[in-house]
Coordinates of C-alpha atoms and ligand atoms in Angstrom, one line a residue:
M287 CA 35.6 -203.0 -26.6
A288 CA 35.5 -199.7 -24.5
T289 CA 32.6 -199.4 -22.4
V290 CA 30.7 -196.7 -23.9
M291 CA 28.5 -194.6 -21.4
S292 CA 25.4 -193.9 -22.8
N293 CA 23.7 -190.4 -23.4
G294 CA 20.2 -191.1 -23.7
H295 CA 19.8 -188.2 -25.9
D296 CA 16.7 -187.7 -29.0
T297 CA 18.4 -188.0 -32.4
K298 CA 17.3 -184.9 -33.7
F299 CA 19.8 -183.6 -36.3
R300 CA 21.0 -186.0 -38.9
S301 CA 24.3 -184.7 -38.9
A302 CA 25.0 -184.8 -35.3
D303 CA 23.8 -188.6 -35.8
A304 CA 26.2 -189.3 -38.2
A305 CA 29.0 -187.6 -35.8
E306 CA 27.9 -189.9 -33.1
K307 CA 28.4 -192.9 -35.5
R308 CA 31.7 -191.6 -36.6
R309 CA 32.7 -191.2 -33.1
L310 CA 31.5 -194.5 -31.7
L311 CA 32.3 -196.7 -34.5
H312 CA 34.8 -195.5 -36.2
H313 CA 36.7 -193.9 -33.4
D314 CA 37.1 -190.6 -34.7
A315 CA 36.0 -186.7 -33.5
D316 CA 36.9 -183.1 -34.2
V317 CA 38.4 -183.4 -30.5
V318 CA 39.8 -186.2 -28.3
I319 CA 39.9 -185.2 -24.9
V320 CA 42.1 -187.5 -22.8
G321 CA 40.6 -187.2 -18.4
A322 CA 37.4 -186.6 -17.7
G323 CA 38.3 -184.2 -14.4
I324 CA 37.8 -180.9 -13.6
L325 CA 38.8 -179.2 -17.1
G326 CA 38.1 -182.2 -19.5
C327 CA 34.4 -181.9 -18.5
A328 CA 34.1 -178.7 -19.3
L329 CA 35.6 -178.3 -22.0
A330 CA 33.9 -181.2 -23.4
V331 CA 30.8 -180.2 -22.9
T332 CA 31.4 -176.6 -24.3
L333 CA 33.1 -177.7 -27.6
G334 CA 30.2 -179.8 -28.1
R335 CA 27.3 -177.6 -27.6
Q336 CA 29.4 -175.2 -29.7
G337 CA 28.4 -178.3 -32.4
R338 CA 31.8 -180.1 -32.4
S339 CA 31.7 -184.4 -32.2
V340 CA 33.9 -184.7 -28.8
L341 CA 35.5 -187.9 -27.7
L342 CA 36.1 -188.1 -24.1
L343 CA 38.3 -190.3 -22.5
E344 CA 38.7 -191.3 -19.0
K345 CA 40.3 -194.2 -17.2
S346 CA 38.1 -194.5 -14.3
M347 CA 34.0 -193.4 -14.1
K348 CA 33.6 -194.2 -10.8
E349 CA 33.3 -191.2 -7.9
P350 CA 36.9 -190.3 -7.3
D351 CA 37.7 -190.0 -3.9
R352 CA 40.7 -187.6 -3.9
I353 CA 41.8 -184.4 -1.0
V354 CA 41.7 -182.1 -4.2
G355 CA 39.9 -179.5 -6.0
E356 CA 37.2 -179.5 -2.7
L357 CA 37.2 -175.4 -2.4
L358 CA 36.1 -173.6 -5.4
Q359 CA 37.0 -169.9 -5.5
P360 CA 34.0 -167.5 -6.5
G361 CA 36.4 -166.4 -9.6
G362 CA 35.5 -170.3 -10.4
V363 CA 32.2 -170.0 -10.1
Q364 CA 31.5 -167.3 -12.0
A365 CA 33.4 -168.9 -14.9
L366 CA 31.1 -172.1 -14.3
E367 CA 28.4 -169.9 -14.8
Q368 CA 29.7 -168.7 -17.9
L369 CA 30.4 -171.9 -18.9
G370 CA 26.7 -172.7 -18.5
L371 CA 27.9 -175.0 -15.8
A372 CA 26.2 -173.6 -12.5
D373 CA 24.1 -176.2 -11.6
C374 CA 26.9 -178.9 -11.1
L375 CA 27.2 -177.1 -7.6
E376 CA 23.7 -178.0 -6.4
G377 CA 22.8 -181.1 -5.4
I378 CA 26.2 -182.2 -3.6
D379 CA 26.0 -180.7 -0.3
A380 CA 27.8 -178.1 -1.2
I381 CA 28.9 -175.1 1.3
P382 CA 29.0 -171.5 1.1
V383 CA 31.8 -169.7 1.3
E384 CA 32.2 -166.2 2.5
G385 CA 35.7 -165.3 2.7
Y386 CA 38.8 -166.6 4.8
Y387 CA 39.8 -167.0 8.6
V388 CA 43.3 -166.2 9.0
S389 CA 45.1 -167.2 12.7
Y390 CA 48.5 -166.0 13.5
F391 CA 49.6 -167.6 16.6
N392 CA 46.1 -167.9 17.5
S393 CA 44.9 -164.4 16.8
P394 CA 42.6 -164.5 14.0
V395 CA 41.2 -161.7 11.4
Q396 CA 38.7 -162.3 8.8
V397 CA 39.7 -161.5 5.3
P398 CA 35.9 -161.7 3.6
Y399 CA 35.6 -162.0 -0.4
P400 CA 35.2 -158.1 -1.7
K401 CA 32.4 -156.9 -3.5
L402 CA 33.1 -155.7 -6.1
T403 CA 31.2 -152.5 -6.2
P404 CA 29.5 -151.2 -3.1
S405 CA 25.9 -152.5 -4.5
S406 CA 26.8 -155.7 -6.1
P407 CA 25.9 -158.8 -4.0
S408 CA 28.7 -160.6 -1.8
P409 CA 30.6 -162.9 -4.1
L410 CA 30.5 -166.6 -2.6
G411 CA 33.0 -169.5 -3.7
R412 CA 31.7 -173.3 -3.2
S413 CA 33.2 -176.2 -0.9
F414 CA 32.3 -179.5 -1.6
H415 CA 33.4 -183.1 -2.1
H416 CA 35.8 -183.5 -4.9
G417 CA 34.3 -186.5 -6.0
R418 CA 30.2 -185.6 -6.3
F419 CA 31.0 -182.2 -7.7
V420 CA 33.6 -184.3 -10.7
M421 CA 30.7 -186.5 -11.2
N422 CA 28.1 -183.8 -11.9
L423 CA 30.6 -182.6 -14.5
R424 CA 30.4 -185.8 -16.5
N425 CA 27.0 -185.8 -15.9
A426 CA 26.8 -182.6 -17.8
A427 CA 29.0 -184.3 -20.4
L428 CA 27.0 -187.7 -21.0
A429 CA 23.9 -185.2 -21.3
C430 CA 25.5 -183.3 -24.5
P431 CA 24.6 -185.0 -27.6
N432 CA 27.4 -184.1 -29.5
V433 CA 29.9 -185.8 -26.5
S434 CA 30.6 -189.1 -26.2
V435 CA 32.4 -190.5 -23.0
V436 CA 34.4 -193.3 -23.2
E437 CA 36.1 -195.2 -20.5
T438 CA 39.5 -196.2 -21.3
K439 CA 42.9 -196.0 -20.8
V440 CA 45.2 -193.6 -22.8
I441 CA 48.1 -195.0 -22.9
D442 CA 50.0 -193.2 -25.8
L443 CA 49.6 -190.1 -28.7
I444 CA 49.8 -191.1 -31.7
T445 CA 52.0 -188.9 -33.9
C446 CA 52.3 -188.7 -37.7
S447 CA 56.5 -189.3 -38.4
H448 CA 56.4 -186.9 -40.9
T449 CA 54.6 -183.7 -39.6
Q450 CA 55.0 -184.7 -35.8
Q451 CA 51.4 -184.0 -36.0
V452 CA 49.6 -185.4 -33.5
L453 CA 46.1 -187.6 -34.7
G454 CA 45.0 -189.3 -32.0
V455 CA 45.7 -191.9 -28.8
E456 CA 46.4 -195.3 -28.3
C457 CA 44.6 -197.0 -25.7
V458 CA 43.9 -200.2 -23.7
T459 CA 40.7 -201.0 -22.1
N460 CA 40.1 -204.8 -20.6
D461 CA 43.5 -205.4 -21.9
L462 CA 42.5 -204.7 -25.4
K463 CA 44.5 -202.3 -27.8
D464 CA 42.2 -198.9 -29.0
C465 CA 42.9 -196.1 -30.9
Y466 CA 40.7 -192.6 -31.4
F467 CA 41.4 -190.5 -33.8
G468 CA 40.9 -186.2 -33.7
H469 CA 41.5 -183.2 -35.4
L470 CA 42.8 -181.7 -32.1
T471 CA 44.1 -183.9 -29.1
V472 CA 43.9 -182.3 -26.0
V473 CA 46.1 -183.9 -22.8
A474 CA 44.0 -183.6 -19.4
D475 CA 45.2 -186.0 -17.9
G476 CA 45.9 -183.7 -14.6
Y477 CA 48.9 -183.4 -11.9
A478 CA 50.7 -186.3 -12.9
S479 CA 50.6 -186.2 -16.8
K480 CA 51.7 -188.8 -18.8
F481 CA 51.6 -187.0 -22.2
R482 CA 53.6 -183.5 -21.2
K483 CA 57.0 -185.0 -20.9
T484 CA 57.9 -184.4 -24.6
Y485 CA 55.6 -181.5 -25.1
H486 CA 56.7 -179.9 -21.9
P487 CA 60.0 -177.9 -20.9
R488 CA 59.4 -177.9 -17.3
T489 CA 58.8 -180.4 -15.0
P490 CA 56.8 -180.2 -11.7
K491 CA 58.8 -178.7 -8.2
V492 CA 57.3 -180.3 -5.2
R493 CA 58.2 -178.1 -2.2
S494 CA 56.2 -180.0 0.5
K495 CA 53.0 -182.4 0.5
F496 CA 49.5 -181.8 1.9
W497 CA 48.3 -184.4 4.8
G498 CA 44.4 -184.5 4.2
L499 CA 42.5 -185.6 7.3
E500 CA 38.2 -185.9 7.1
L501 CA 36.9 -184.4 10.4
I502 CA 33.1 -185.0 11.4
D503 CA 31.0 -183.0 13.2
T504 CA 33.3 -180.2 13.7
K505 CA 33.0 -177.2 14.9
L506 CA 34.8 -174.6 13.3
P507 CA 35.8 -170.9 14.6
M508 CA 34.1 -168.9 11.6
P509 CA 31.6 -171.3 9.7
H510 CA 31.3 -170.6 6.1
H511 CA 35.0 -169.4 5.7
G512 CA 38.3 -171.3 5.0
H513 CA 40.2 -171.1 8.0
V514 CA 44.1 -170.6 7.5
L515 CA 46.2 -171.4 10.9
L516 CA 49.8 -169.3 11.1
S517 CA 52.4 -170.1 13.4
D518 CA 56.0 -171.0 13.1
N519 CA 55.1 -174.2 11.5
A520 CA 53.6 -174.7 7.9
P521 CA 49.8 -173.6 7.2
I522 CA 47.3 -175.8 7.9
L523 CA 43.5 -175.4 5.9
L524 CA 40.6 -176.3 7.2
Y525 CA 36.6 -175.5 5.4
Q526 CA 33.8 -177.6 6.0
I527 CA 33.0 -180.2 2.7
G528 CA 29.5 -181.2 3.5
T529 CA 26.8 -181.0 6.2
H530 CA 28.5 -183.4 8.7
E531 CA 32.2 -183.4 7.0
T532 CA 35.4 -180.8 7.2
R533 CA 39.0 -181.1 5.7
I534 CA 42.3 -180.6 7.6
L535 CA 44.8 -180.5 5.5
V536 CA 48.4 -179.7 6.7
D537 CA 51.4 -179.1 4.7
I538 CA 54.4 -180.5 5.2
P539 CA 57.7 -179.2 4.0
E540 CA 60.0 -182.1 2.2
N541 CA 62.6 -183.1 4.8
T542 CA 61.1 -181.9 7.9
P543 CA 63.0 -182.6 10.9
S544 CA 59.7 -183.1 13.3
A545 CA 58.3 -185.1 10.8
S546 CA 61.0 -187.4 10.0
V547 CA 60.9 -191.2 10.9
E548 CA 62.9 -191.0 14.4
N549 CA 60.6 -188.5 15.7
G550 CA 57.2 -190.4 14.5
G551 CA 57.0 -189.9 11.0
V552 CA 53.7 -188.0 9.8
K553 CA 51.7 -189.1 12.4
G554 CA 53.8 -188.0 15.2
Y555 CA 54.2 -184.5 13.7
L556 CA 50.5 -184.2 13.6
R557 CA 49.8 -185.8 16.5
T558 CA 52.3 -183.4 18.9
I559 CA 53.2 -180.4 16.1
T560 CA 50.1 -180.0 14.6
L561 CA 47.0 -181.1 17.5
P562 CA 47.9 -178.6 20.0
S563 CA 48.2 -175.6 17.0
L564 CA 44.4 -176.7 16.2
P565 CA 41.5 -174.3 17.5
E566 CA 40.3 -176.4 21.2
S567 CA 37.2 -177.4 19.3
V568 CA 38.4 -179.0 16.3
R569 CA 40.9 -181.4 18.6
P570 CA 38.4 -184.2 19.6
A571 CA 37.6 -184.6 16.1
F572 CA 41.0 -184.2 14.6
L573 CA 42.6 -186.9 17.3
A574 CA 39.6 -189.2 16.1
A575 CA 40.6 -188.9 12.7
L576 CA 43.8 -189.6 13.4
E577 CA 43.0 -193.0 15.1
Q578 CA 40.6 -194.1 12.0
G579 CA 41.8 -192.8 9.0
P580 CA 42.9 -192.9 6.5
L581 CA 45.3 -190.1 6.7
R582 CA 46.1 -189.6 2.9
C583 CA 48.4 -187.1 1.2
M584 CA 49.3 -185.3 -2.3
P585 CA 52.5 -183.5 -3.2
N586 CA 52.4 -180.1 -3.5
S587 CA 53.8 -178.9 -7.0
Y588 CA 54.7 -175.9 -9.1
L589 CA 54.7 -176.0 -12.8
P590 CA 54.8 -172.7 -14.7
S591 CA 53.6 -173.1 -17.9
S592 CA 55.8 -171.9 -21.4
S593 CA 55.4 -170.0 -24.4
S594 CA 56.8 -173.2 -26.1
T595 CA 54.2 -175.6 -24.7
N596 CA 51.3 -176.0 -27.0
K597 CA 53.5 -175.9 -30.7
T598 CA 52.6 -178.8 -31.9
P599 CA 50.3 -179.3 -34.5
G600 CA 46.9 -181.0 -33.6
M601 CA 47.3 -181.4 -29.8
V602 CA 46.9 -179.1 -26.7
I603 CA 48.3 -179.7 -23.3
L604 CA 45.6 -178.4 -20.4
G605 CA 44.7 -177.7 -17.2
D606 CA 47.3 -179.5 -14.4
A607 CA 48.6 -181.2 -16.9
L608 CA 49.9 -177.9 -18.1
N609 CA 49.8 -175.2 -15.3
M610 CA 50.3 -176.0 -11.4
R611 CA 50.6 -173.6 -8.1
H612 CA 50.6 -174.8 -4.9
P613 CA 47.2 -175.1 -3.5
L614 CA 46.9 -173.4 -0.6
T615 CA 45.2 -170.3 -2.5
G616 CA 42.5 -172.9 -3.9
G617 CA 43.2 -171.6 -7.2
G618 CA 43.4 -174.7 -9.7
M619 CA 39.6 -175.1 -10.6
T620 CA 39.5 -171.3 -10.9
V621 CA 42.1 -171.1 -13.1
A622 CA 41.3 -174.2 -15.1
F623 CA 37.7 -172.9 -15.5
N624 CA 39.1 -170.0 -16.9
D625 CA 41.1 -171.5 -19.2
V626 CA 37.6 -172.7 -20.7
V627 CA 36.6 -169.8 -20.8
I628 CA 38.9 -168.2 -23.2
L629 CA 39.0 -171.1 -25.2
K630 CA 35.3 -170.9 -25.5
D631 CA 36.1 -168.1 -27.7
L632 CA 38.8 -168.6 -29.2
L633 CA 38.6 -172.3 -30.7
S634 CA 34.9 -171.1 -31.6
P635 CA 33.3 -172.3 -35.2
Q636 CA 33.6 -168.6 -35.9
Q637 CA 37.1 -168.1 -35.4
V638 CA 38.0 -171.8 -36.3
P639 CA 35.7 -172.8 -38.4
N640 CA 37.0 -176.3 -39.2
L641 CA 39.7 -177.4 -36.2
A642 CA 42.1 -179.8 -39.0
D643 CA 43.3 -176.1 -39.8
T644 CA 45.9 -176.7 -37.4
D645 CA 48.0 -173.3 -38.4
R646 CA 45.2 -171.5 -37.5
V647 CA 45.0 -173.8 -34.0
L648 CA 48.0 -173.0 -33.4
R649 CA 48.0 -169.6 -34.0
Q650 CA 44.7 -168.8 -32.0
L651 CA 46.7 -171.5 -28.8
S652 CA 49.3 -168.9 -28.9
T653 CA 46.8 -166.2 -28.6
F654 CA 45.5 -168.7 -25.6
H655 CA 48.7 -168.4 -23.9
W656 CA 49.3 -164.7 -23.5
Q657 CA 45.5 -164.0 -22.6
R658 CA 44.9 -166.5 -19.8
K659 CA 47.9 -164.8 -18.3
N660 CA 46.3 -162.0 -16.8
G661 CA 44.0 -164.3 -14.7
S662 CA 46.2 -167.3 -14.3
S663 CA 49.3 -165.5 -13.3
V664 CA 47.7 -163.7 -10.3
I665 CA 46.8 -166.6 -9.1
N666 CA 49.9 -168.7 -9.3
I667 CA 52.2 -165.9 -8.1
L668 CA 49.9 -165.1 -5.0
A669 CA 49.7 -168.9 -4.6
Q670 CA 53.7 -169.1 -4.4
A671 CA 54.8 -166.2 -2.6
L672 CA 52.3 -166.7 -0.2
Y673 CA 53.2 -170.0 0.3
A674 CA 56.6 -168.8 1.0
L675 CA 55.6 -166.7 3.7
F676 CA 53.4 -168.9 5.6
A677 CA 55.7 -171.8 5.4
A678 CA 58.5 -168.9 6.9
N679 CA 61.4 -170.8 7.8
D680 CA 63.2 -168.3 8.8
V681 CA 63.6 -164.6 10.3
N682 CA 63.4 -162.8 7.3
L683 CA 60.5 -164.8 6.1
R684 CA 58.7 -164.7 9.3
A685 CA 58.9 -160.7 9.6
L686 CA 57.1 -160.8 6.3
Q687 CA 54.4 -163.1 7.2
R688 CA 54.1 -160.8 10.3
G689 CA 53.9 -158.1 7.7
C690 CA 51.4 -159.9 5.8
F691 CA 49.4 -160.6 9.1
R692 CA 49.4 -157.0 10.5
Y693 CA 48.2 -155.8 6.8
F694 CA 44.6 -157.9 7.0
E695 CA 44.7 -156.6 11.0
L696 CA 44.9 -153.1 9.3
G697 CA 41.6 -153.8 7.1
M698 CA 43.7 -154.3 3.9
T699 CA 42.0 -157.5 3.0
D700 CA 40.1 -156.5 -0.1
G701 CA 43.0 -156.5 -2.8
P702 CA 44.6 -159.5 -1.6
C703 CA 41.3 -161.7 -1.0
G704 CA 39.9 -160.4 -4.5
L705 CA 43.2 -161.6 -5.9
L706 CA 43.1 -164.4 -4.6
A707 CA 39.3 -165.1 -5.1
G708 CA 40.4 -164.4 -8.6
L709 CA 37.6 -161.6 -9.0
I710 CA 40.4 -159.3 -9.8
K711 CA 42.7 -160.2 -12.6
S712 CA 45.4 -157.9 -12.1
P713 CA 49.2 -158.2 -11.6
S714 CA 50.0 -154.5 -11.0
V715 CA 47.1 -155.0 -8.4
L716 CA 49.6 -158.1 -7.0
F717 CA 52.5 -156.3 -7.0
F718 CA 50.8 -153.3 -5.1
H719 CA 49.7 -154.9 -2.4
F720 CA 53.1 -157.3 -2.5
F721 CA 55.1 -154.3 -1.9
N722 CA 52.8 -152.8 0.9
V723 CA 52.4 -155.7 3.1
A724 CA 56.8 -155.8 2.7
F725 CA 57.3 -152.1 3.4
L726 CA 54.7 -152.8 6.7
A727 CA 57.5 -155.8 7.2
L728 CA 60.2 -153.2 7.1
W729 CA 58.8 -150.8 9.4
L730 CA 57.7 -153.4 11.8
V731 CA 61.3 -154.5 12.1
I732 CA 62.4 -151.1 12.2
R733 CA 60.2 -150.4 15.5
E734 CA 61.4 -154.1 16.9
G735 CA 63.8 -152.1 19.2
P736 CA 65.8 -149.0 21.3
I737 CA 66.6 -145.9 18.9
Y738 CA 70.1 -146.9 19.6
K739 CA 70.0 -150.2 17.5
L740 CA 69.1 -148.4 15.0
P741 CA 71.6 -148.6 12.3
F742 CA 71.2 -152.6 13.3
L743 CA 67.6 -152.6 13.0
L744 CA 67.6 -151.0 9.2
I745 CA 70.5 -153.2 7.9
R746 CA 68.1 -156.0 9.0
A747 CA 64.8 -154.2 7.1
M748 CA 67.5 -154.0 4.2
I749 CA 67.6 -158.0 4.4
V750 CA 63.5 -158.4 4.9
F751 CA 63.3 -156.2 1.1
W752 CA 65.7 -158.0 -0.5
T753 CA 64.1 -161.1 0.9
A754 CA 60.6 -159.6 -0.4
C755 CA 62.2 -159.5 -3.8
V756 CA 64.0 -162.8 -3.8
V757 CA 60.1 -164.4 -2.8
I758 CA 58.2 -162.5 -5.9
F759 CA 60.8 -161.9 -8.6
P760 CA 61.1 -165.1 -9.9
Y761 CA 57.6 -166.2 -10.0
M762 CA 56.9 -162.7 -11.7
L763 CA 59.6 -162.9 -14.2
I764 CA 58.9 -166.3 -15.4
E765 CA 54.7 -165.9 -15.1
A766 CA 54.9 -162.6 -17.0
F767 CA 57.6 -163.3 -19.9
C768 CA 57.6 -167.2 -20.1
Ligands
FAD249 C1 46.0 -181.1 -2.1 C2 45.8 -180.2 -3.0 C3 44.5 -179.6 -3.0 C4 43.7 -178.9 -3.8 N1 42.5 -178.0 -3.3 C5 41.9 -177.6 -4.5 C6 41.2 -176.3 -4.2 O1 40.8 -176.7 -3.0 N2 40.4 -175.2 -5.0 C7 40.9 -175.6 -6.3 O2 40.6 -174.9 -7.0 N3 42.3 -176.4 -6.6 C8 42.6 -177.4 -5.9 N4 43.7 -178.0 -6.0 C9 44.1 -178.4 -7.8 C10 42.9 -178.2 -8.6 O3 43.1 -180.1 -7.7 C11 43.4 -179.3 -10.0 O4 44.1 -177.8 -10.7 C12 41.9 -179.9 -11.0 O5 42.2 -180.8 -10.5 C13 43.0 -180.1 -12.2 O6 41.8 -180.2 -13.3 P1 42.5 -181.8 -14.0 O7 41.2 -181.2 -15.0 O8 43.4 -180.7 -14.9 O9 42.8 -183.0 -13.8 P2 41.9 -183.6 -12.7 O10 40.8 -183.2 -12.0 O11 43.1 -184.5 -12.0 O12 41.3 -184.6 -13.6 C14 42.7 -185.7 -14.7 C15 41.8 -187.0 -15.1 O13 42.0 -187.0 -16.1 C16 41.9 -189.2 -16.1 N5 43.8 -189.6 -16.2 C17 44.8 -189.9 -16.1 N6 45.3 -190.1 -16.6 C18 44.3 -190.5 -17.7 C19 44.7 -191.6 -19.0 N7 45.6 -192.5 -19.1 N8 43.4 -192.2 -19.4 C20 42.7 -191.3 -19.2 N9 42.3 -190.4 -18.1 C21 43.4 -190.2 -17.4 C22 42.3 -189.0 -14.5 O14 41.7 -190.0 -13.9 C23 41.4 -187.9 -13.9 O15 39.9 -187.6 -14.0 C24 44.1 -178.9 -5.0 C25 45.7 -179.9 -5.7 C26 45.9 -180.6 -4.8 C27 47.6 -180.9 -4.9
NAG250 C1 25.0 -181.0 -31.5 O1 26.0 -179.7 -32.6 C2 25.6 -180.5 -34.1 C3 25.6 -180.1 -35.6 O2 26.7 -180.9 -35.4 C4 24.3 -179.1 -33.3 O3 23.4 -177.9 -34.6 C5 23.6 -178.8 -32.3 O4 23.0 -177.5 -31.8 C6 24.7 -179.5 -30.8 N1 24.0 -179.7 -30.1 C7 24.0 -179.2 -29.3 C8 22.6 -179.7 -28.0 O5 25.1 -178.5 -28.4

């Protein structure tokens, strides 16, 4: 028997009561959600509040202890507000985030989140302990009378052999097999999804890993800001996640020679390469954390969604299982919450009276695929393109990296930062700023040498421009048309 988490509600509605009985006794609901993470919880609450009967299945209800999902962009905060879940940010010692502090070979520039109109308040993001935030989201689901949360490990999808329709899931709890059925099964089991293989045409590409440490009582150069440190090496992120705790994430690309076993491995890299590049004020806490551990790591994946993904009746893949981008820009949770905002409307009882109507659901999911692009593709392209520039490993990418930093120095921060924050959902704005950066990078290359070198510099500038196109167009195409 699976462990059912009680939600202690008052049983006012007889039909809601009968639905709960059907969930708990017959394991049958309108919606079965696999994974009570960022996306699963928000979707469960949203659909439950619309009167749907929801089963939310999670393999471990213990507080997650992970180095992911710790900085929520202002666009994600807004989406949480639209979902009526903003109070999940309370009571977890969350730190307000006002923007970024970008340092390029130790010269810094401030990149504040832009106000969308002069009179509106400054947008704020939040950074926090991931596990505490997830526990608040889970508690919101537990407090929802139309949602039953069950601690169980899903091991397979149950499909109808004639129609291929997904009917529900098979799970294991305490070595006992069990099944749950729903008109719609939502796969939201995260970055290492076990269930996307057969249904998603793409596989995640991993170019680097983030190595994380927790620093205690360290002083950042600019409190209430995400810190991005750029140099000849891959980027480093620093942000406070609680009154006393600061996260550092160090990006190390696959096959980095200075992190090879002969060179002392990752610990050697962190000691000889990372430590000297940190602000003085951060070094003591970093050394202490390095000595004490634990040192943890996560793969940084890119997984574009595809128009052929959610075409199976009775099922939808969402969250990281569907779509990932490099976490440099902290966009994953914002994309997930925005997706729930879109589905709140597209799957509402007004639009889809009965979720058993799989044709109708599939039509809505096709609309969802294209509608979510405005927001998600901007965040995805920006994350991948910025990572290419910030982890620059050749002279042309370095020229673009320099162009990007000078662009910020010139005060051109509102557009790029608004895109990153999830506040501006317009691919054309991204395109505009990216090529402004590219042209600035060209100009800086041309001005590098004396006039008699001009022919040579012009050729170099053309190669830099070509590099910019190679960085962005593949992502633009795949995000816009697939
Ligand atoms: C290094 C790193 C740093 C990141 N930093 C940020 C950041 O600062 N800001 C940001 O917005 N995003 C960040 N992200 C991305 C963010 O973490 C994800 O986008 C987000 O967590 C996705 O939510 P999800 O619900 O799809 O998956 P998850 O939050 O991973 O939830 C999946 C849930 O499914 C459960 N589950 C898995 N398998 C099963 C099963 N078989 N049966 C039952 N349950 C199961 C898991 O236990 C988990 O609770 C980062 C990612 C990485 C890799
Ligand atoms: C639960 O669902 C019922 C319909 O079954 C609906 O009337 C009620 O408003 C829902 N309750 C909440 C708290 O969302």
